[in-house]
Tab-separated table of C-alpha atoms in Angstrom:
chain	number	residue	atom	x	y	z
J	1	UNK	CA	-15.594	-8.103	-1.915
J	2	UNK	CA	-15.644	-5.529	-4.510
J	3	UNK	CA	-12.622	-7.409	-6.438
J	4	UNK	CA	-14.013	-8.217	-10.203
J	5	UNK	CA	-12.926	-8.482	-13.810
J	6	UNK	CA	-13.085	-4.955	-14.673
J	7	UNK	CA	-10.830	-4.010	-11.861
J	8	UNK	CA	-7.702	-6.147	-13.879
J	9	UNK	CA	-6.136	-2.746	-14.945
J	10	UNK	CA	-5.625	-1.072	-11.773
J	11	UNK	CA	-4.363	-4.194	-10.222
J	12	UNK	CA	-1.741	-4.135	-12.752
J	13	UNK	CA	-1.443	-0.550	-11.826
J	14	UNK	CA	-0.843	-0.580	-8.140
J	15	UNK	CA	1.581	-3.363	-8.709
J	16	UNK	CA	3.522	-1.055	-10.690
J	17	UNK	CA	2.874	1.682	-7.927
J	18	UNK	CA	4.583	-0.311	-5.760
J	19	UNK	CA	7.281	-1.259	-7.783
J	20	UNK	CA	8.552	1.909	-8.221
J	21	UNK	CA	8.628	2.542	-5.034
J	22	UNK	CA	10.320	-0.608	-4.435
J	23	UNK	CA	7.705	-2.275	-3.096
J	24	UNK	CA	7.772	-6.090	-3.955
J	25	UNK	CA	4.950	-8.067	-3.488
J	26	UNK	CA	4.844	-11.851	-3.254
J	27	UNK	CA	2.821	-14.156	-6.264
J	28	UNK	CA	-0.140	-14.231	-3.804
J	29	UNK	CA	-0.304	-10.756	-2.333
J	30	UNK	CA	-0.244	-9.699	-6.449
J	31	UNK	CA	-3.069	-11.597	-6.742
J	32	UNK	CA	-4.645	-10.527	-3.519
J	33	UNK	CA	-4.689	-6.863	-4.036
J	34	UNK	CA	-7.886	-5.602	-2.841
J	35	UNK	CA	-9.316	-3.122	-4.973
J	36	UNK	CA	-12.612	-1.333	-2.883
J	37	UNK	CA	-14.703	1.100	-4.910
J	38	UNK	CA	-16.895	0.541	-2.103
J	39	UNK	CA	-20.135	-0.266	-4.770
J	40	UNK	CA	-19.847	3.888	-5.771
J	41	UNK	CA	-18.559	2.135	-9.435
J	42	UNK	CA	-16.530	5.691	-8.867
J	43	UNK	CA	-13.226	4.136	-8.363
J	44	UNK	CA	-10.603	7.018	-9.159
J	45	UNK	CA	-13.064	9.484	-6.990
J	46	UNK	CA	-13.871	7.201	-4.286
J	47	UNK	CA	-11.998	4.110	-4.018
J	48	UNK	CA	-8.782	2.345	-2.198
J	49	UNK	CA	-6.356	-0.086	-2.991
J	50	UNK	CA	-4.944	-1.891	-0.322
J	51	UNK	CA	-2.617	-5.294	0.502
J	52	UNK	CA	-2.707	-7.373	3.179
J	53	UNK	CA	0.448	-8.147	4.755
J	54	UNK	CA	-1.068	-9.690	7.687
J	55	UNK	CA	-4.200	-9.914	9.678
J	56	UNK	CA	-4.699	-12.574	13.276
J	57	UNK	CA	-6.583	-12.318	16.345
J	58	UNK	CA	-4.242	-9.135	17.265
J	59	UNK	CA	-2.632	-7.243	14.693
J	60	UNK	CA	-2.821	-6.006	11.047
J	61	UNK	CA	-0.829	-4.734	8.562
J	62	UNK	CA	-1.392	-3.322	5.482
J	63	UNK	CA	-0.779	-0.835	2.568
J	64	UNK	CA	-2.982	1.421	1.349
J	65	UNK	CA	-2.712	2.632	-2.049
J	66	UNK	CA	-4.357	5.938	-3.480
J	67	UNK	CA	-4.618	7.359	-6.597
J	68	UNK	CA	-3.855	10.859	-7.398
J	69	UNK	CA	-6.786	12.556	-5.561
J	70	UNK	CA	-8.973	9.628	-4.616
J	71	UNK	CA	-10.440	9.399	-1.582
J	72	UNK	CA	-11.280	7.021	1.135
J	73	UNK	CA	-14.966	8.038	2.040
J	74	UNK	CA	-15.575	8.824	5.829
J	75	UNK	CA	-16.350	5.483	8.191
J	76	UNK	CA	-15.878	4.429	11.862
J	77	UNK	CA	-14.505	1.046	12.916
J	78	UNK	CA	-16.904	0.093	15.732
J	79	UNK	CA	-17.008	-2.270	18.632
J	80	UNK	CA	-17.693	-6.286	17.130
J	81	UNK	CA	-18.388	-9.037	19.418
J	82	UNK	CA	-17.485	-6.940	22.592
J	83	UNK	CA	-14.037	-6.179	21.729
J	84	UNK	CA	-13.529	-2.736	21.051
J	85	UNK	CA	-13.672	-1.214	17.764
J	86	UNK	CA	-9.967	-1.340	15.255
J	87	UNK	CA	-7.250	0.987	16.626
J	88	UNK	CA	-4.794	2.535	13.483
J	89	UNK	CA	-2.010	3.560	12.695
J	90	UNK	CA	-1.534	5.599	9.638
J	91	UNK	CA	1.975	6.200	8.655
J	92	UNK	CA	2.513	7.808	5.305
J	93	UNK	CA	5.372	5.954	3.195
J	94	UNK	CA	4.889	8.439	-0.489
J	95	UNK	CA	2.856	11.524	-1.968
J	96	UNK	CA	0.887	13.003	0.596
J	97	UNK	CA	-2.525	12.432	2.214
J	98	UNK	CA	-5.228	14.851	3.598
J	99	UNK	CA	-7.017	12.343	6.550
J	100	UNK	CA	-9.934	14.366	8.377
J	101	UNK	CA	-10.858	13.102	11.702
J	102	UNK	CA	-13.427	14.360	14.806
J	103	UNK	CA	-12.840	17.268	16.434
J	104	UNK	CA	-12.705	20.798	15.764
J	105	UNK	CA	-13.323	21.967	12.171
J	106	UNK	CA	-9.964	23.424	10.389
J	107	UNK	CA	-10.099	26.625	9.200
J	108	UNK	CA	-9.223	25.574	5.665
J	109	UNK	CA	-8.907	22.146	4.162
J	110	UNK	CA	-6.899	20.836	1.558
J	111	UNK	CA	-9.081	18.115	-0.059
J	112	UNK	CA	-11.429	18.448	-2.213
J	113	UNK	CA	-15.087	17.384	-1.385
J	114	UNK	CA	-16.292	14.177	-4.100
J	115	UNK	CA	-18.666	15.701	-6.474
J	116	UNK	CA	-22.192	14.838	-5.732
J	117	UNK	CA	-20.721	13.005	-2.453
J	118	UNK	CA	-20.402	16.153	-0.396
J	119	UNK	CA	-23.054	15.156	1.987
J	120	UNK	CA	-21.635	11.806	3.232
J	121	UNK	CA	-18.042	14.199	4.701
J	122	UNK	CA	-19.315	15.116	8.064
J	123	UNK	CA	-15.744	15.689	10.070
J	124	UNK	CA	-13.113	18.385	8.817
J	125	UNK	CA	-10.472	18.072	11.564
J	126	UNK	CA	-7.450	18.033	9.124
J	127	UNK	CA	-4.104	16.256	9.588
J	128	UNK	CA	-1.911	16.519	6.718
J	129	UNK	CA	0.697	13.249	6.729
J	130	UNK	CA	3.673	13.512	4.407
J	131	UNK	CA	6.690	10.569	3.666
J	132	UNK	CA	7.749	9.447	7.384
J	133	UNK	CA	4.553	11.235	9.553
J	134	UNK	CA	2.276	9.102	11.271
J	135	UNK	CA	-0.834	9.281	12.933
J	136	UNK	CA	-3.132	7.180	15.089
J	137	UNK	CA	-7.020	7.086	14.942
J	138	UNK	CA	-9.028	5.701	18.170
J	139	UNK	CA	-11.493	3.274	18.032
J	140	UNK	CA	-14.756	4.445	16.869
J	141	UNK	CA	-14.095	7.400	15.343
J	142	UNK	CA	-14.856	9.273	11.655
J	143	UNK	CA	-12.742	9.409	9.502
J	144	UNK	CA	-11.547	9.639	5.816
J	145	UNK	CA	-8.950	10.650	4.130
J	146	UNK	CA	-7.567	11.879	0.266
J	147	UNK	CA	-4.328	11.499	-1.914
J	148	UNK	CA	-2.694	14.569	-2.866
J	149	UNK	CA	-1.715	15.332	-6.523
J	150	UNK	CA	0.733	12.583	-6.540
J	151	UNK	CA	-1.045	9.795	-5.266
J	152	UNK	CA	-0.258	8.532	-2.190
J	153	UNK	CA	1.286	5.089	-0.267
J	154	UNK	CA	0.000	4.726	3.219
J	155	UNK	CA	1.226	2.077	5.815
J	156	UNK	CA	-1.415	1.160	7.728
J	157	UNK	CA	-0.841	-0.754	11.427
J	158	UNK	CA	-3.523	-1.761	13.738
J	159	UNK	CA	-5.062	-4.106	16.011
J	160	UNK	CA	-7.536	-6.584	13.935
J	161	UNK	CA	-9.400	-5.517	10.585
J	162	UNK	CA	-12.923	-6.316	10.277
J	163	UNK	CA	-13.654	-4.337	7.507
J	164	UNK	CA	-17.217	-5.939	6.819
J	165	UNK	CA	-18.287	-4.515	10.060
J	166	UNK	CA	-17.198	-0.983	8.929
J	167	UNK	CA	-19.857	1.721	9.137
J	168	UNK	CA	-19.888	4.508	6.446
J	169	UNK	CA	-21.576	7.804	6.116
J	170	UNK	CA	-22.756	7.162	2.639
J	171	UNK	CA	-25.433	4.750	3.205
J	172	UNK	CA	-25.378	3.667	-0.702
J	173	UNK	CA	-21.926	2.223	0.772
J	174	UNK	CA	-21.209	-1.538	0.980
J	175	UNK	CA	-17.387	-2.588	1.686
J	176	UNK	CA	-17.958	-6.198	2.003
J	177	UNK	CA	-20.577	-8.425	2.655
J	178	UNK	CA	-20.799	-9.554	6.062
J	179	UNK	CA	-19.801	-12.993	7.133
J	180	UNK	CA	-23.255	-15.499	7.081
H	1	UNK	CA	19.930	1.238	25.588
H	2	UNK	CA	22.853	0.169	23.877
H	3	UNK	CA	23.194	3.247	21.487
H	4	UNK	CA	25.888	5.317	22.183
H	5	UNK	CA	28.386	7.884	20.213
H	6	UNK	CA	30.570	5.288	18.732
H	7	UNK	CA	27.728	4.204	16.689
H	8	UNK	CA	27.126	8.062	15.139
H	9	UNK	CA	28.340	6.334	11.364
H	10	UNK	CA	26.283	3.129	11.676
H	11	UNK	CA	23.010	5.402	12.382
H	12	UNK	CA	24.184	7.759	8.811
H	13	UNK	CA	24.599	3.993	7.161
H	14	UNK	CA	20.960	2.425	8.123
H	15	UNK	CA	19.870	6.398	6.732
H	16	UNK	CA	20.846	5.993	3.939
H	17	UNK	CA	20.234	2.358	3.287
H	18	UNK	CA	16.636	2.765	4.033
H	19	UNK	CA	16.383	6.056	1.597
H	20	UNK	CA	18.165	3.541	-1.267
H	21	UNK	CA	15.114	1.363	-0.807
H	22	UNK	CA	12.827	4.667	-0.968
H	23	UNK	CA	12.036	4.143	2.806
H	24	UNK	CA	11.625	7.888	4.113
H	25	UNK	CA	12.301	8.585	7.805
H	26	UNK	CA	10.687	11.807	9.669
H	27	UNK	CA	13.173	13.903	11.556
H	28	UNK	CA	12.381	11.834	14.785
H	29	UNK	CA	12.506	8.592	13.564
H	30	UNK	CA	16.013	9.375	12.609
H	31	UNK	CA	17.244	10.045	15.845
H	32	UNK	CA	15.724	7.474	17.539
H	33	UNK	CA	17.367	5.087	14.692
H	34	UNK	CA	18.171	2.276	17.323
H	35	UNK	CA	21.508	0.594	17.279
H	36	UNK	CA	21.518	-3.072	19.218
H	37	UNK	CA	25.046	-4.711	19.981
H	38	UNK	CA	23.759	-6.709	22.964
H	39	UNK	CA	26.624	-5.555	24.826
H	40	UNK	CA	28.949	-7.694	22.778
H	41	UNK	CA	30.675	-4.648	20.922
H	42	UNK	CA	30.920	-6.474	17.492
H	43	UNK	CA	28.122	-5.621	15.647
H	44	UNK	CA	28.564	-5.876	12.325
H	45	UNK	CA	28.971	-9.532	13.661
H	46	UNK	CA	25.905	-9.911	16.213
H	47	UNK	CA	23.820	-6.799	16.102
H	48	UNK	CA	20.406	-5.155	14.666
H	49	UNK	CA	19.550	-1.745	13.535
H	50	UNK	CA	16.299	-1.043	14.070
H	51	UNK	CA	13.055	2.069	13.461
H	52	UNK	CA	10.645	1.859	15.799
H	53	UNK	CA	7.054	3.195	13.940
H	54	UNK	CA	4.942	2.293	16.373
H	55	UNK	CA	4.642	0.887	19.731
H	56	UNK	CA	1.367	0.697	21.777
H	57	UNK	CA	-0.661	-1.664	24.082
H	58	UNK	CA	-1.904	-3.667	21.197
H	59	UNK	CA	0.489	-3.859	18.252
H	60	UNK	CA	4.365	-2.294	17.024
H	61	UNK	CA	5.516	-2.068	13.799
H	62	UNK	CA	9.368	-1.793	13.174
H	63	UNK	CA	11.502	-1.700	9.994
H	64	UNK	CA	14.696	-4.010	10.791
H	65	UNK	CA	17.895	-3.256	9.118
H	66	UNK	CA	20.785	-5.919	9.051
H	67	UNK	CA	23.977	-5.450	7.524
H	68	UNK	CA	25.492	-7.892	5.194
H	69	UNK	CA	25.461	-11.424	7.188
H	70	UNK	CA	24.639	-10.005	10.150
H	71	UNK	CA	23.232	-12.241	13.264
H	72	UNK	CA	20.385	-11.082	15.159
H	73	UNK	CA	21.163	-13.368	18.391
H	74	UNK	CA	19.111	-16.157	19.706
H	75	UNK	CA	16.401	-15.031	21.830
H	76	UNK	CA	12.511	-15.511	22.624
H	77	UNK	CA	9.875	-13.265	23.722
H	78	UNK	CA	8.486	-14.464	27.716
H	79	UNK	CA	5.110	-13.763	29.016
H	80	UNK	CA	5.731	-10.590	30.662
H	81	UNK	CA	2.803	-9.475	33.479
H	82	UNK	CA	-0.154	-12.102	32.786
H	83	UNK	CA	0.464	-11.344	29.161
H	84	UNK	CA	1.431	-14.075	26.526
H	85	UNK	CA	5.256	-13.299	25.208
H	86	UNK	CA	4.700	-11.052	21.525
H	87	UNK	CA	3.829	-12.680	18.628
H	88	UNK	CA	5.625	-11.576	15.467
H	89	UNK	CA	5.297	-11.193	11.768
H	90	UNK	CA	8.391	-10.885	10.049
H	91	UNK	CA	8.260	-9.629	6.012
H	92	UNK	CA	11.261	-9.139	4.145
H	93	UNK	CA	11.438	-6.074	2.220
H	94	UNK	CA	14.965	-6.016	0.259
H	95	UNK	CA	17.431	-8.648	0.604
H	96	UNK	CA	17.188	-12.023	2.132
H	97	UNK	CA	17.470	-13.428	5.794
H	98	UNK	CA	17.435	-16.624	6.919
H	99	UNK	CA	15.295	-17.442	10.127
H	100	UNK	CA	15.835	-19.973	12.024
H	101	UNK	CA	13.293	-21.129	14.481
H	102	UNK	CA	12.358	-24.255	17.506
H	103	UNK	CA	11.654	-27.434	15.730
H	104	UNK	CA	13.040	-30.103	13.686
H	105	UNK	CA	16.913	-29.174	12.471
H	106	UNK	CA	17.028	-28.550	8.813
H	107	UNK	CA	19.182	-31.041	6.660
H	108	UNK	CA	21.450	-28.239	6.063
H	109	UNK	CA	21.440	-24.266	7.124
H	110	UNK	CA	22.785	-21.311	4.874
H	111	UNK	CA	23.718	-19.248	7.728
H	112	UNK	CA	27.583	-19.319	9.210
H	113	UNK	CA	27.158	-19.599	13.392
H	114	UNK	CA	29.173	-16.287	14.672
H	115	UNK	CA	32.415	-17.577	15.772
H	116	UNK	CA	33.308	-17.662	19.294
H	117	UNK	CA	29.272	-17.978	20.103
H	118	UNK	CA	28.722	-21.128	18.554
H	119	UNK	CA	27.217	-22.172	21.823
H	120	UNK	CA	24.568	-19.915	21.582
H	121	UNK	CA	22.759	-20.814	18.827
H	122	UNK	CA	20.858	-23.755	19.562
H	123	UNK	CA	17.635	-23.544	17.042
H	124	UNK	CA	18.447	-24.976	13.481
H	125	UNK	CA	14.591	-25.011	11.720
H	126	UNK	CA	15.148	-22.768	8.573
H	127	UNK	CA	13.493	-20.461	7.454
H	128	UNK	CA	14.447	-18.137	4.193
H	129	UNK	CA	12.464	-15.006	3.497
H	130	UNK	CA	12.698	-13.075	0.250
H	131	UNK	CA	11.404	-10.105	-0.541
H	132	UNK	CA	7.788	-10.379	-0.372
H	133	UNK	CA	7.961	-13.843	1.700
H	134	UNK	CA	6.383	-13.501	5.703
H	135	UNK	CA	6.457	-15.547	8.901
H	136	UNK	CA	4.704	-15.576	12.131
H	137	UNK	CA	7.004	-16.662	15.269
H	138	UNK	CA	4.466	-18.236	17.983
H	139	UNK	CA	5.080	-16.384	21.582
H	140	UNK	CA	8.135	-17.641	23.811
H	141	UNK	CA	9.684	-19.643	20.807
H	142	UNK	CA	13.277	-19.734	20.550
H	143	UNK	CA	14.556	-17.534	17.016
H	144	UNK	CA	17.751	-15.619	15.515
H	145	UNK	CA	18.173	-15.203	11.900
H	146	UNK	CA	21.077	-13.578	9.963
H	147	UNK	CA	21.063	-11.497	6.750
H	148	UNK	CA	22.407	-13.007	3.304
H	149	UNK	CA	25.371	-11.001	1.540
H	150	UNK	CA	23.545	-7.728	0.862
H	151	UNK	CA	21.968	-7.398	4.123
H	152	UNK	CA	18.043	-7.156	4.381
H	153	UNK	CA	15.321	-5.090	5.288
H	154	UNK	CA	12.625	-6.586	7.228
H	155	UNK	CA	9.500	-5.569	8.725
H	156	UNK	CA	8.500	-6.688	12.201
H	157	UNK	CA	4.448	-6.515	12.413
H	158	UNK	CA	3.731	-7.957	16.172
H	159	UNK	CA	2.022	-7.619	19.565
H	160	UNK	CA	3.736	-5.171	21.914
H	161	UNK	CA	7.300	-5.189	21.894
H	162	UNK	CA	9.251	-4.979	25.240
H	163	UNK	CA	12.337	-5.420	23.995
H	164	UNK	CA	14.132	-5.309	27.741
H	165	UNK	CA	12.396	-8.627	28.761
H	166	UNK	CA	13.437	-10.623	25.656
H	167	UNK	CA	15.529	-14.018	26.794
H	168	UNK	CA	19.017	-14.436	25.055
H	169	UNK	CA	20.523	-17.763	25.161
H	170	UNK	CA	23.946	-16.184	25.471
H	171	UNK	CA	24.338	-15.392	29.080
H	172	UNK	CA	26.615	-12.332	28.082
H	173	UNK	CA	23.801	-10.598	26.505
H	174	UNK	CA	22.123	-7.513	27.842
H	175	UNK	CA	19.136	-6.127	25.542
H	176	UNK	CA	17.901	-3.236	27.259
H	177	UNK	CA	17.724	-1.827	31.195
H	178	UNK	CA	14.484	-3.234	33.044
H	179	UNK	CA	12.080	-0.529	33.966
H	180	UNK	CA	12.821	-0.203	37.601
């Protein structure tokens, strides 16, 4: 997991993210938060933050964190072990996010392509979420998504995360080492 | 589904108690706010507020709302068509509630038994969630829990909720029509 020393800061930070929004985390999710610059070592371009609420054999639940304009670079949850690949639910709780899925190119998007990244962002199919709006992503398909101005919270509910099996555009992309 | 006219105010309260605790509804989710008195028509006694995010074959996500000492009544979740009864994560958000689940009877309980449904209530293991704190209630296992003095938020993270085949221990209790 991409969770070290020099990532202290920005664990502080979401806490405080979170807090303001009134947010309140228990001692071990505080010391759980995930922070994923996905081995880019571009965190506030390309990076998440995320807690863990809960994650069994059939459901998972967890907040994503953004900061102002950083995006989650595109990836597809696919099939493991012959169960069918992660099923989520996006529901955005503050700020606003851009998420680009398959399908038919927009006309005009709102986020902003990462510098030097622009290669790895192959779908375009906007869906803009604000405070309350949800939206669900099948199994299996691209996807990625950016903060607006403000930064963003994003409730995330789905069936089982196995984000080591995760499959990104960006080949220089690891999210977690896979299990031995 | 128990939510009729009479219940126009309660609906405005949960509104606004969710946007003191920066919880932002879309236009949809606030009509479909979902007011639960069981049929027992005292629900600031025995009742549940509740917004239902999402709700699919694999997992629901709700936000439940309880007024101050509020009961949610004794119930448990039945297999329901070759499926195992839902499992469910409950995560307190603001406030505190005290669960109570099957197993051994705690020494002493912090909740007051609803008077006149004493009977009722027949699970005593305690459980008391602050914000922050989670549990996970195993399929078919007897529950109820009831909010402290300022009421509580809590999230529900679970399998698929079908709320009309739940199984109240109070006989007078209707939950929902059955699909016909």
């Amino acid at each position: 997991m991409y969770v070290n020393k020099e990532y202290v800061e920005e664990k502080r930070k979401v806490i405080q993210i979170l807090e303001q929004q009134r947010i309140i985390l228990s001692a071990s999710e505080k010391e759980n938060v995930e922070i994923a610059d996905f081995g880019l070592k571009e965190l506030e371009k390309q990076g998440l933050q995320l807690i863990v609420y809960i994650n069994n054999d059939f459901y998972c639940a967890k907040e994503l964190i953004l900061f102002p304009g950083q995006t989650c670079p595109e990836h597809r949850h696919p099939p493991v072990n012959g169960k069918k690949g992660k099923l989520e639910t996006f529901r955005c709780r503050q700020g606003e996010v851009f998420l680009y899925v398959e399908g038919e190119r927009s006309s005009s998007i709102d986020a902003r392509l990462p510098i030097g990244s622009e290669h790895y962002y192959t779908v375009f199919q906007e869906v803009k979420l604000k405070p309350g709006q949800s939206y669900t992503i099948p199994p299996n398909t691209l996807h990625w998504f950016q903060a607006g101005r403000e930064g963003a919270i994003v409730s995330e509910f789905s069936t089982t995360s196995m984000d080591e099996y995760d499959v990104f555009t960006d080949p220089r992309i690891i999210r977690k080492q896979k299990p031995l």
